[in-house]
Coordinates of C-alpha atoms in Angstrom, one line a residue:
X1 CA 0.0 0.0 0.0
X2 CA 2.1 2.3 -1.7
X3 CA 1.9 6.1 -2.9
X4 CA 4.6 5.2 -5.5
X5 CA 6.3 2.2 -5.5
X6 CA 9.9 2.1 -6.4
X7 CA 10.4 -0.2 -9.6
X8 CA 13.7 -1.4 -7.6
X9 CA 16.1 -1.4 -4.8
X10 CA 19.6 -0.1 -5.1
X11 CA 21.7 -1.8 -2.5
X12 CA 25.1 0.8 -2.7
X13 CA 25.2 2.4 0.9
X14 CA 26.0 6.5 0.9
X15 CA 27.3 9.0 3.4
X16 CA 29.0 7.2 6.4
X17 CA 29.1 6.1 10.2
X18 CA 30.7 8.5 12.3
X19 CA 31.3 5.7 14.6
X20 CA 31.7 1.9 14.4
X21 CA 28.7 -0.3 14.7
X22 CA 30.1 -2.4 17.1
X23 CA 30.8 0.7 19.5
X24 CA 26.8 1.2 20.1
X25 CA 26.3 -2.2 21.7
X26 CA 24.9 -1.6 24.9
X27 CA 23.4 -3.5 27.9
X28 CA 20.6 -3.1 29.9
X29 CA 21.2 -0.9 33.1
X30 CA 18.9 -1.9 36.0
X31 CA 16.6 -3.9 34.0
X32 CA 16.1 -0.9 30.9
X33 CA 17.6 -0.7 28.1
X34 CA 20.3 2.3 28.0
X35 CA 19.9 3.9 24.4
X36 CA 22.0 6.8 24.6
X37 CA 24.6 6.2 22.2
X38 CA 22.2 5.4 19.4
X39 CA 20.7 8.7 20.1
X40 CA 24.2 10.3 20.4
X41 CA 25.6 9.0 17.7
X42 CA 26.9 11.5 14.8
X43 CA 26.5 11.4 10.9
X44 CA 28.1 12.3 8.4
X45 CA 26.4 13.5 5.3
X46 CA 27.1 12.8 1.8
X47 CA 25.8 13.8 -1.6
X48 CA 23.8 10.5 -2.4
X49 CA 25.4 7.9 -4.9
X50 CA 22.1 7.3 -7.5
X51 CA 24.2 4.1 -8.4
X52 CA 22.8 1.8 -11.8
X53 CA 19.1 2.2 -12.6
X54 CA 16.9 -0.7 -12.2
X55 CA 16.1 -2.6 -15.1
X56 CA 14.4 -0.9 -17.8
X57 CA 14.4 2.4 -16.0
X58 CA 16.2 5.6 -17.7
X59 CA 19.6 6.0 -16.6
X60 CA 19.1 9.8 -16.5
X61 CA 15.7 10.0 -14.9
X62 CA 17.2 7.8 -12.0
X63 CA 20.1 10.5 -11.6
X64 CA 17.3 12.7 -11.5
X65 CA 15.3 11.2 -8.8
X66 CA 18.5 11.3 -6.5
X67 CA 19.9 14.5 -7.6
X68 CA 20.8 17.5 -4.4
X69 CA 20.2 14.8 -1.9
X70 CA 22.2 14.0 0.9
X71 CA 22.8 10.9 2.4
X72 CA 23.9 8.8 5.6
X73 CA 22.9 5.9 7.8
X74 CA 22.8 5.5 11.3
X75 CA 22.8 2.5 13.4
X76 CA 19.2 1.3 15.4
X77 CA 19.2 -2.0 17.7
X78 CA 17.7 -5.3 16.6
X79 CA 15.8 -5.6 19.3
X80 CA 15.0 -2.4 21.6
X81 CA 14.6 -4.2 24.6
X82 CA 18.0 -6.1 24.3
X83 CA 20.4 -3.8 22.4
X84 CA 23.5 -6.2 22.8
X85 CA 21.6 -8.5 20.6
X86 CA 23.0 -6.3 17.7
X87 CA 22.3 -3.6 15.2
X88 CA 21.0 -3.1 12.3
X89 CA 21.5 0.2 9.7
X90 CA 19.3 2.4 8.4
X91 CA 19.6 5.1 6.0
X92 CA 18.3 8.5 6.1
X93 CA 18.1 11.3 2.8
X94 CA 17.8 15.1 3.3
X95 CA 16.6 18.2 1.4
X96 CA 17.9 20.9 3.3
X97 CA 14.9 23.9 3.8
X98 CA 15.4 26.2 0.6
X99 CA 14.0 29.6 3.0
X100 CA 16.8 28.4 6.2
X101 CA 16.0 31.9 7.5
X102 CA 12.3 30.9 8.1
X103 CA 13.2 27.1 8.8
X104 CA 10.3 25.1 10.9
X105 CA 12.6 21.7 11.8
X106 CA 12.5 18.7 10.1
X107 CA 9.4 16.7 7.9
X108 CA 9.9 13.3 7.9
X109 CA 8.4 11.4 5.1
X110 CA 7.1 7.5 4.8
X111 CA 5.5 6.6 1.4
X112 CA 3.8 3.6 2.5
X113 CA 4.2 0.1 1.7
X114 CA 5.2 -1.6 4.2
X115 CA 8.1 -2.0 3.0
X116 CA 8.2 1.3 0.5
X117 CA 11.5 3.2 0.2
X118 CA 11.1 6.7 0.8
X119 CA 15.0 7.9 0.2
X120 CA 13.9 9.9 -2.9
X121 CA 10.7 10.9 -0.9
X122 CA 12.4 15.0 -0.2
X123 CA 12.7 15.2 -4.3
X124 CA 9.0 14.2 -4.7
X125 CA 8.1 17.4 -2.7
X126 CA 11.1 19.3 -3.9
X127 CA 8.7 21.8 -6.0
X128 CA 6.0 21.9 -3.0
X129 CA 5.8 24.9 -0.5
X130 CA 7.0 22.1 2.5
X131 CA 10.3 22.4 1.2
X132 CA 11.1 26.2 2.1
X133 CA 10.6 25.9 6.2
X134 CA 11.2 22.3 6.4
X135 CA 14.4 19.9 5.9
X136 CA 12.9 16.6 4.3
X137 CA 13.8 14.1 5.1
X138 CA 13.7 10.3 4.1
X139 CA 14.5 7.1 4.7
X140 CA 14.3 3.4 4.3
X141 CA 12.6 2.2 6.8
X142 CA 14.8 -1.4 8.6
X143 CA 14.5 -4.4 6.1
X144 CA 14.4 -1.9 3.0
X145 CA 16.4 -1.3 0.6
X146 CA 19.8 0.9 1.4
X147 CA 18.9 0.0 5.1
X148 CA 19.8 -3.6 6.2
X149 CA 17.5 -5.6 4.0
X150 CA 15.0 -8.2 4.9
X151 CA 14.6 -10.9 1.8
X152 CA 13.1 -13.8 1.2
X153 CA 13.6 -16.6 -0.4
X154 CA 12.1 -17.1 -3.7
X155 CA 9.0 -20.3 -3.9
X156 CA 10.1 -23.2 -6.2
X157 CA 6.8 -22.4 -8.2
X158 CA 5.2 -19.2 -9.5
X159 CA 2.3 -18.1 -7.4
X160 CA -1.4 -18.4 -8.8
X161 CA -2.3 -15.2 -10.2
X162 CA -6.1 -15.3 -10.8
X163 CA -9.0 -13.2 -9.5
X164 CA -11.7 -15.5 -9.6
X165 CA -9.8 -18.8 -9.1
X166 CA -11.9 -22.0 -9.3
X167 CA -12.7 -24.4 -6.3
X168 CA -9.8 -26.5 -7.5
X169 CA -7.4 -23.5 -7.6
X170 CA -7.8 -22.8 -4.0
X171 CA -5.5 -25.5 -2.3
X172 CA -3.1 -24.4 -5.0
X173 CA -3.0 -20.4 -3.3
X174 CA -3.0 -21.7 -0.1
X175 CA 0.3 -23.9 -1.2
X176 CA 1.7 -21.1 -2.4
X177 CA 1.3 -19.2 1.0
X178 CA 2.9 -21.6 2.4
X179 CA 5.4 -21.5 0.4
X180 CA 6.4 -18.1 0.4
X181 CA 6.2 -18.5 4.6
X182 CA 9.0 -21.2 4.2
X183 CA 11.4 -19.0 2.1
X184 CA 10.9 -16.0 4.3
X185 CA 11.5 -18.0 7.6
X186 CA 14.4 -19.6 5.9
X187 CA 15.9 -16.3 4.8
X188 CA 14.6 -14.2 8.1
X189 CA 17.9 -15.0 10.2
X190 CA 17.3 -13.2 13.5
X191 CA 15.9 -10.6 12.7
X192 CA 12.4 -11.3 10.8
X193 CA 10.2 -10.6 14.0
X194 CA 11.7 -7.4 14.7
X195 CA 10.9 -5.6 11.6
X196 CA 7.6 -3.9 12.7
X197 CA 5.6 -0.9 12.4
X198 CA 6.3 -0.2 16.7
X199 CA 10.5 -0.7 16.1
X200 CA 10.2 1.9 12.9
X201 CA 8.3 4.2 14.9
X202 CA 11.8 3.8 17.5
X203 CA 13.7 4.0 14.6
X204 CA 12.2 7.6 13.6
X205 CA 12.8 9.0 17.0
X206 CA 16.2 8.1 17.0
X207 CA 16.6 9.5 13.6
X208 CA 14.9 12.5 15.5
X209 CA 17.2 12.1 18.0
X210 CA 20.8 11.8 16.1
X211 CA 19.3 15.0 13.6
X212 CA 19.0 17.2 16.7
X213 CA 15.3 17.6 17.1
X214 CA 13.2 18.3 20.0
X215 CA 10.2 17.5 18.0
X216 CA 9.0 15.7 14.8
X217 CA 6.9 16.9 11.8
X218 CA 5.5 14.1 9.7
X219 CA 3.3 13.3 6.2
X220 CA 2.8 9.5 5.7
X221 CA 1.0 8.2 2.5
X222 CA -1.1 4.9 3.1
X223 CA 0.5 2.3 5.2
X224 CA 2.6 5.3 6.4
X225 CA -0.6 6.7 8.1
X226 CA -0.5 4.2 10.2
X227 CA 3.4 4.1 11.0
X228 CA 2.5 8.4 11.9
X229 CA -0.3 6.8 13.9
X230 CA 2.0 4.2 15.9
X231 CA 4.8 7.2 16.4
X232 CA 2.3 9.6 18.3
X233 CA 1.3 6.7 20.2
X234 CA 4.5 6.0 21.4
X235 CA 6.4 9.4 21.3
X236 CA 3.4 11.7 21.7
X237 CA 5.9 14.6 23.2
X238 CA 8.4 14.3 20.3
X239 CA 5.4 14.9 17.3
X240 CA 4.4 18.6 16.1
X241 CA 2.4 18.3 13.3
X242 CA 1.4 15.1 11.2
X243 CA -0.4 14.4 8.1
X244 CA -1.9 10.7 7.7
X245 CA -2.8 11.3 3.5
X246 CA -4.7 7.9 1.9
X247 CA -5.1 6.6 5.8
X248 CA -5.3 3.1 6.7
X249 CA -8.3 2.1 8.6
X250 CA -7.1 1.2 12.8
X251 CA -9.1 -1.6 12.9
X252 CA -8.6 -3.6 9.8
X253 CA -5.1 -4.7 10.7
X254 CA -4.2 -6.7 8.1
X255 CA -6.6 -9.1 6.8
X256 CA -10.0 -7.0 6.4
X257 CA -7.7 -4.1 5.2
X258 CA -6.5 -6.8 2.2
X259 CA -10.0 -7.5 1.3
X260 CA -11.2 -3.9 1.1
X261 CA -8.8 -3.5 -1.6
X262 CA -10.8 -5.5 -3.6
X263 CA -14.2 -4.1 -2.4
X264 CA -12.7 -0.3 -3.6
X265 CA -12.1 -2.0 -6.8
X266 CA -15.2 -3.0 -7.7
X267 CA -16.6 0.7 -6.5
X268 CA -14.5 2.1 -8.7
X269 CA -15.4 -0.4 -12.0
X270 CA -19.1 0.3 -11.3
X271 CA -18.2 4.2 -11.0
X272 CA -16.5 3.6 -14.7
X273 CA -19.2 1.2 -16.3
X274 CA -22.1 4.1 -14.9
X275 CA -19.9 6.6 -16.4
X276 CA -19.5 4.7 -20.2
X277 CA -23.4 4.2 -19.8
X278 CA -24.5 7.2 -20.5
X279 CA -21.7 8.2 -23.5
X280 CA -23.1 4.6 -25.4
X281 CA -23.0 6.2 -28.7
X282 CA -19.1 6.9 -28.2
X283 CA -18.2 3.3 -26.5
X284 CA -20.8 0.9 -27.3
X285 CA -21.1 -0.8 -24.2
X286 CA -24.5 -0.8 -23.0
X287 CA -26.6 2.4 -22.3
X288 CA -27.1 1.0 -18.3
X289 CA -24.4 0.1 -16.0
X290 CA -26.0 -3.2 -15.4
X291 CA -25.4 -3.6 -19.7
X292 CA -21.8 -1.9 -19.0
X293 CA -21.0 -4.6 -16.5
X294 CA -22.7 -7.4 -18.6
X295 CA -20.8 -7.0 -21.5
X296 CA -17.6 -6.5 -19.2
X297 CA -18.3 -10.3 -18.2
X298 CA -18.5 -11.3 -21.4
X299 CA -15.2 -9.6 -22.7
X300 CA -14.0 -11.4 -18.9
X301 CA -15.0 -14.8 -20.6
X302 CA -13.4 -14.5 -24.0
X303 CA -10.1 -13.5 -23.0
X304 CA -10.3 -16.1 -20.1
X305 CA -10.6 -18.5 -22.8
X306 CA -8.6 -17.2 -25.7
X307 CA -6.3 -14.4 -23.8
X308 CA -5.3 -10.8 -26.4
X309 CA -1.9 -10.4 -27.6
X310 CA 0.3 -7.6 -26.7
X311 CA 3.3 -6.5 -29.1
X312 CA 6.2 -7.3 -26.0
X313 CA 5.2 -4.2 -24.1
X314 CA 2.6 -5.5 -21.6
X315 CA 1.3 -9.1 -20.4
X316 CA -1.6 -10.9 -22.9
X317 CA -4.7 -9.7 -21.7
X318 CA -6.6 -12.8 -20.0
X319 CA -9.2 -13.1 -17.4
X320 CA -7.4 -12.2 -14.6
X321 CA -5.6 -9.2 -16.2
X322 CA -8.7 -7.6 -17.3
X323 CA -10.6 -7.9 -14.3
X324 CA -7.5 -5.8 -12.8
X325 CA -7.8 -3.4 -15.7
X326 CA -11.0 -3.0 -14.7
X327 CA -10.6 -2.7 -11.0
X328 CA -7.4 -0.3 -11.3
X329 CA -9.3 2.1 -13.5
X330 CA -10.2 4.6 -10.6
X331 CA -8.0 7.8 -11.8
X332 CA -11.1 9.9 -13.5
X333 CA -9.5 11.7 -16.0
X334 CA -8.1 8.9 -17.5
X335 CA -11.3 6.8 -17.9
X336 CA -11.6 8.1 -21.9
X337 CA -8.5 6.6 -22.7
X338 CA -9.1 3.7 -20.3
X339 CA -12.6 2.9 -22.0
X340 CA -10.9 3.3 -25.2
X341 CA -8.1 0.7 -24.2
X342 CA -11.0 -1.6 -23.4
X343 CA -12.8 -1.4 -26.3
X344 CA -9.4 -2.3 -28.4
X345 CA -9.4 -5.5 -26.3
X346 CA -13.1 -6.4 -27.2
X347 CA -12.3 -5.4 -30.7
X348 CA -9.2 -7.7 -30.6
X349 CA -11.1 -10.4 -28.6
X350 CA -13.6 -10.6 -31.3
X351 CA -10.9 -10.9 -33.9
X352 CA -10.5 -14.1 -35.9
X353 CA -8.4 -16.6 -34.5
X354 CA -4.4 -15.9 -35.4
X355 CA -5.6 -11.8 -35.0
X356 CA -6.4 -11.3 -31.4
X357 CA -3.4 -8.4 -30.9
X358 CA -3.8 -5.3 -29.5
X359 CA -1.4 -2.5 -31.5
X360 CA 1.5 -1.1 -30.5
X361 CA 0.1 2.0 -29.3
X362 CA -2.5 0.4 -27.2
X363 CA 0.2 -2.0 -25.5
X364 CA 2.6 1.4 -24.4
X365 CA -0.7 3.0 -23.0
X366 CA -1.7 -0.3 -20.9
X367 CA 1.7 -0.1 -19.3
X368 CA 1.5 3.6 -19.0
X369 CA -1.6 3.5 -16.8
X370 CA -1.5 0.2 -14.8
X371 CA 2.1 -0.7 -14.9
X372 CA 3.0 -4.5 -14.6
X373 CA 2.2 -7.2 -12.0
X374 CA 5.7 -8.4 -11.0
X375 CA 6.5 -10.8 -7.9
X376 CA 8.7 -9.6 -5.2
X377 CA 11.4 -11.4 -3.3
X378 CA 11.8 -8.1 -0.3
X379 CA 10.8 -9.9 3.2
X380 CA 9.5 -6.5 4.8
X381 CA 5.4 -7.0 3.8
X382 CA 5.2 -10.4 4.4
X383 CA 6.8 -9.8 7.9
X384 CA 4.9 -6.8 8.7
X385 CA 1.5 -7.7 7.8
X386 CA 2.1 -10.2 10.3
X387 CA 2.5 -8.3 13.3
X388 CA -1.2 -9.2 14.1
X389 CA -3.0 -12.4 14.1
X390 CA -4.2 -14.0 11.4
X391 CA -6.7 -16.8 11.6
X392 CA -5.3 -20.6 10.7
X393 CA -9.1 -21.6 9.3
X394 CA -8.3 -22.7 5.7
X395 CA -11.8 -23.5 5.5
X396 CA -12.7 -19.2 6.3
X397 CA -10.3 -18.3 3.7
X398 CA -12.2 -20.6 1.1
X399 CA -15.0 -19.4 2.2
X400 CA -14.3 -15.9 1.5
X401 CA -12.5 -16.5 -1.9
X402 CA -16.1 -17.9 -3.0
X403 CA -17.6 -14.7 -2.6
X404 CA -14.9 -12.2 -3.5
X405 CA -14.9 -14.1 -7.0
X406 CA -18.8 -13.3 -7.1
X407 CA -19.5 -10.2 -5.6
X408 CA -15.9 -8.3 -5.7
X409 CA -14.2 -9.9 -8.3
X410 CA -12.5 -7.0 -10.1
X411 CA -8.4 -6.0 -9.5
X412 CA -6.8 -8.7 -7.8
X413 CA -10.1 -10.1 -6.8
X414 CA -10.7 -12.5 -5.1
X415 CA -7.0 -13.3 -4.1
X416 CA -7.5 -10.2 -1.8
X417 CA -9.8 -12.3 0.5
X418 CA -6.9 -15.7 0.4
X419 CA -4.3 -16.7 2.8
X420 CA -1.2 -15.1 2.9
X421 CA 2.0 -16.0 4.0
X422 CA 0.7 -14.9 7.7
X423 CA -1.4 -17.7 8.2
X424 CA 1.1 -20.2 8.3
X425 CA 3.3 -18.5 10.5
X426 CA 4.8 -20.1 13.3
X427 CA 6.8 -17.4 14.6
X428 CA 4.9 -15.1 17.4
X429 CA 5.4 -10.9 17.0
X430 CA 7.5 -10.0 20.2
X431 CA 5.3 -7.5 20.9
X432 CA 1.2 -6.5 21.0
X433 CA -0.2 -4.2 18.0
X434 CA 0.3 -0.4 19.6
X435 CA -2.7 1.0 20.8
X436 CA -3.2 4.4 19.1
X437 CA -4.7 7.7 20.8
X438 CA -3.6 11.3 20.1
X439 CA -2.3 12.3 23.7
X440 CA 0.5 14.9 23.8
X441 CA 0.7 15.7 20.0
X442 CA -1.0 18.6 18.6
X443 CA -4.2 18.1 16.3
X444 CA -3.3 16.2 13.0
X445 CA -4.7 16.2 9.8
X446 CA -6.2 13.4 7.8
X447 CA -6.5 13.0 4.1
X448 CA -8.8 10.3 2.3
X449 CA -10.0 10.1 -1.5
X450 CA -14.0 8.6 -1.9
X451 CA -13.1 5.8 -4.1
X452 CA -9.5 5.1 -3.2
X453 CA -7.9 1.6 -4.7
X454 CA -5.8 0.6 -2.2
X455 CA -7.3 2.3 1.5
X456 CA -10.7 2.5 0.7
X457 CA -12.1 5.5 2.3
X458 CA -14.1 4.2 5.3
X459 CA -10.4 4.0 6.6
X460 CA -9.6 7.6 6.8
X461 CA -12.5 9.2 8.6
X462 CA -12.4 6.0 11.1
X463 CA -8.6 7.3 11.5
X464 CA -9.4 10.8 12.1
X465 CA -11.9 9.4 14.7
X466 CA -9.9 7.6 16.4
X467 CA -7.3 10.3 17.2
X468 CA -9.6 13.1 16.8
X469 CA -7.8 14.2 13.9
X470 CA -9.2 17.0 11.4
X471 CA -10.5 15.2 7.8
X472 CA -9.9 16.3 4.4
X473 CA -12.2 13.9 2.3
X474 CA -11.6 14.3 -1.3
X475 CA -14.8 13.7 -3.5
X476 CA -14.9 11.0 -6.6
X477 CA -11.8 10.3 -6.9
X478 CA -9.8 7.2 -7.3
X479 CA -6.2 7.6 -7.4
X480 CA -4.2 7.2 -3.8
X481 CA -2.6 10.0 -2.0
X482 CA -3.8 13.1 -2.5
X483 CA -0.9 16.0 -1.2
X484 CA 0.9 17.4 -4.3
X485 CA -1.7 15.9 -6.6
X486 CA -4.8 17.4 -5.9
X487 CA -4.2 21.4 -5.5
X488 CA -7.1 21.6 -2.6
X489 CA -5.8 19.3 -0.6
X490 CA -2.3 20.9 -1.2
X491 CA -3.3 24.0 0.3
X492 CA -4.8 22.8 3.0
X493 CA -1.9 20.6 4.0
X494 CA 0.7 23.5 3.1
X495 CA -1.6 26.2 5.3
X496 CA -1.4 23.6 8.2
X497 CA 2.1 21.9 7.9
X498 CA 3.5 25.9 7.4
X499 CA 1.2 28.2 9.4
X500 CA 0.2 25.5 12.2
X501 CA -3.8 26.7 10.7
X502 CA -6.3 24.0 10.2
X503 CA -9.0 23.8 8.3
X504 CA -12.2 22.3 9.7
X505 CA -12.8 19.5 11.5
X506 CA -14.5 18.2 8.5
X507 CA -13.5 19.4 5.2
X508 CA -14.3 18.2 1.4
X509 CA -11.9 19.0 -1.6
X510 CA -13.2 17.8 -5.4
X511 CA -11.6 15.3 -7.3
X512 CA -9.6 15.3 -9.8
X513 CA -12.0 16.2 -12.7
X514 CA -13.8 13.7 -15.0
X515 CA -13.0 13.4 -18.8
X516 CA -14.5 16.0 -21.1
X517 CA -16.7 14.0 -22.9
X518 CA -20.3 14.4 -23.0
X519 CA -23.0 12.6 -22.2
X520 CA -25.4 11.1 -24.9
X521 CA -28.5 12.9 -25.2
X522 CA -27.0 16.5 -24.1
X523 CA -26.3 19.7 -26.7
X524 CA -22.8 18.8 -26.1
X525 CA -22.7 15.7 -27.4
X526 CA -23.8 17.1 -30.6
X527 CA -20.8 19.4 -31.3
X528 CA -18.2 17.1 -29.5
X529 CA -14.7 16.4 -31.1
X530 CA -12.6 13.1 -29.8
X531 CA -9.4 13.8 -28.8
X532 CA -6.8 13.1 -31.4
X533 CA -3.4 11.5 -30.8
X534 CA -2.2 7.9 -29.7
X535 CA -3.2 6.4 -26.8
X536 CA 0.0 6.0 -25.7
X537 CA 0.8 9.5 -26.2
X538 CA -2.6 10.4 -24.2
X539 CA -1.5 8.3 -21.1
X540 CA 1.7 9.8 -21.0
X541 CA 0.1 13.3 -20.6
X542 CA -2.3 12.5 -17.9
X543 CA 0.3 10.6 -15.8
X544 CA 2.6 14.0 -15.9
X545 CA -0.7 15.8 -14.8
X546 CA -1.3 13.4 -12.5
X547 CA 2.1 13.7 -10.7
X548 CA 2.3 10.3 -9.8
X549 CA 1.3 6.6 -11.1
X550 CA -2.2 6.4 -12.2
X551 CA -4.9 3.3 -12.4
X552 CA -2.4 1.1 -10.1
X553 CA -2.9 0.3 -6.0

């Protein structure tokens, strides 16, 4: 549950210890742990080392991404409550304030995950107001990336990917849970049960701590709400202000939160089939969204069975990939060129045999808006999301497969309502989920979108609740993480992160706004022009306006 996922992890280490890593073991003093010298300890900072670009990513624009930060790690314990068990690293990035003479502290940034690097994070926000009073700052969070990393080993087999698997398919995903479990225990060492969203939130305050700070100023996106949430908890006295944007919901830790993944996905395909129903004479899909979604299922059923051809760009579009076409088309002003994309594949579906291929064009746009689905071997989620329980029924998980595959069976589906590697754990977290409450920390601010793909809505205002928080909701819109996207929510954030001034307790900001294209039936429609240019050419535009990934949770 990331605001942008990184397509890789570079594993060169910049800047430099000040002192060894063997110098901060420390032992308990009178049965608590004496943390000094992590706190104490001094940096040294570095211009940061961009190092090779990940595989099929522009050397240049990866210079970019890395270009006038600094750099340096520090050193964190293993374990907190036993620090002469050993350390682990974990790197930090700065953007020094550009208006020092007005300079507010530090703003530390977490773009979600877990597991989501954040060390280009300060250059995201470069161009944002935040970066006159504030240093940003970033980091890999422990088990990620630069910091010492948390793998696992890869399964023998490729995991089922299919969003409405069959009744036979479902011992098969539960094998492959169990699968992955086994090649992250094997791979885990010592040091699997302590990567946690409570030892990050220690982690920030000694980065607080070794950057000279009294006090804190924080914006998470998704899962990084929650990590903000966990650090007031613990450290209320050491947070000023905080911004929880694309909030995780506090109760729906971390099996209810998976599934709503997959019920946002299907709000958001019923949101785009109402949408194409009343432009029929453009699309041809039906002129109801019940006809939209009808015809939907029977485009599902013909690539299931004979999947579409793309020119080497993108995957062939089967059942499975469409449905997450489908569910992943949340980012409204995209939905003309994501409609159009979808007709193509019913166009190509209905080909003769030998001809189902998408073109060229179409292929670049379908990676342009939904990326690729690409298996990952970094231990940090899988070790995470198990920091709560997670029932051992096998039989529940079936049960709830069945009817994700028949009532929410769009994006990943139905796999959204599975096992994961949690459920076969046999490893016990060291420590209980943190209980949150605002007590000692100023009023926050949180941000959630109506329509969100990956923390459905309900999540934020039940977040605000809970820590009686202000709320920014953000009306029809589907893309996550709203700051620096949506210019509303921007200037709210920026007149409270800047000027300490809230906006209400309850605010609403519109959404990003909905393609131009008229609906049947109006004087509009008449008069109305198509836009001209490729797809491809058309994606690429609206994911620069977009200022971030579009159609992907």
């Amino acid at each position: 549950m990331s605001r942008r996922p990184r397509l890789a992890r570079v594993a060169a280490m910049t800047g430099g210890l000040a002192i060894a890593a063997g110098s901060l073991v420390v032992l308990p003093a009178n049965g608590a742990p004496n943390l000094a010298a992590y706190y104490q300890q001094k940096v040294s900072w570095a211009a940061c080392i961009a190092g090779t670009a990940p595989r099929g990513y522009p050397q240049e624009e990866w210079d970019k991404e890395w270009a006038g930060l600094d750099c340096a790690t520090i050193v964190v314990p293993v374990n907190y409550q036993k620090p002469g068990d050993g350390n682990l690293s974990v790197s930090i990035s700065r953007r020094k304030a550009t208006d020092p003479g007005h300079r507010q502290g530090v703003l530390l940034l977490n773009p979600g995950g877990p597991g989501g690097s954040g060390m280009t994070m300060p250059n995201w926000m470069k161009s944002e107001k935040i970066a006159g009073p504030f240093d940003l700052i970033g980091f890999d969070p422990r088990g990620v990336g630069r910091s010492t990393p948390l793998r696992c080993e890869v399964p023998p087999n490729e995991p089922l990917r299919e969003s409405r698997p069959a009744d036979r398919q479902l011992a098969q995903i539960e094998a492959d849970a169990e699968a992955q479990e086994k090649g992250c225990a094997a791979a885990g060492g010592g040091i699997r049960k302590y990567i946690s969203t409570a030892n990050t939130a220690r982690d920030m305050d000694v980065i607080r701590g070794v950057l000279g700070e009294k006090k804190i100023n924080y914006l998470g996106i998704s899962y990084g709400t929650y990590l903000g949430a966990v650090y007031g908890s613990m450290f209320p006295s050491k947070l000023n202000r905080s911004v929880l944007d694309a909030s995780m919901h506090p109760d729906w830790l971390w099996y209810e939160q998976a599934k709503q993944v997959s019920v946002a996905a299907k709000e958001n395909a019923v949101a785009l089939a109402t949408w194409i129903a009343d432009r029929d004479s453009r699309y041809h899909f039906g002129t109801t969204p019940a006809a939209v979604l009808a015809a939907f299922e029977d485009l599902r059923a013909k690539v299931a069975e004979r999947p579409v051809e793309t020119p080497g760009t993108w995957m062939p579009v089967d059942g499975t990939t469409l449905d997450y076409i489908l569910g992943s088309s949340g980012y409204r002003p995209a939905w003309d060129v994501s409609t159009q994309l979808i007709g193509q594949i019913r166009d190509a579906a209905n080909a003769p045999a030998g001809q189902a291929k998408l073109s060229s064009d179409a292929g670049k746009a379908l990676k342009i808006l939904y990326g690729t689905i690409k298996p990952t071997t970094e231990g940090v989620f899988p070790a995470v999301s198990c920091e709560t329980p997670w029932s051992k029924d096998l039989k529940g998980y079936e049960e709830q497969m069945r009817l994700f595959r028949e009532k929410y069976p769009y994006g990943s589906g139905a796999m959204q309502a599975g096992p994961t590697n949690c459920a076969y754990a046999q490893w016990t977290p060291p420590e209980k989920a943190v209980d949150l409450k605002r007590n000692g920390y100023p009023v926050g601010l949180v941000v959630g979108a109506e329509f969100d793909p990956s923390t459905q809505y309900d999540g934020s205002p039940a977040m605000a609740s809970k820590l009686n928080n202000s709320l920014i909701s953000v009306k029809d819109e589907g893309s996550h993480g709203q700051y620096g996207r949506n210019t509303c929510v921007t200037q709210k954030v920026d007149g409270y992160l800047i000027n300490g001034v809230l906006p209400g307790s309850r605010s609403t900001c519109d959404g990003s706004p909905r393609p131009d294209v008229p609906a049947d039936g109006t004087a509009a429609a008449k008069t109305f022009k198509p836009a001209g240019g490729s797809l491809a050419d058309r994606a690429a535009a609206g994911a620069a306006a977009a200022k971030g990934p579009l159609n992907r949770y």
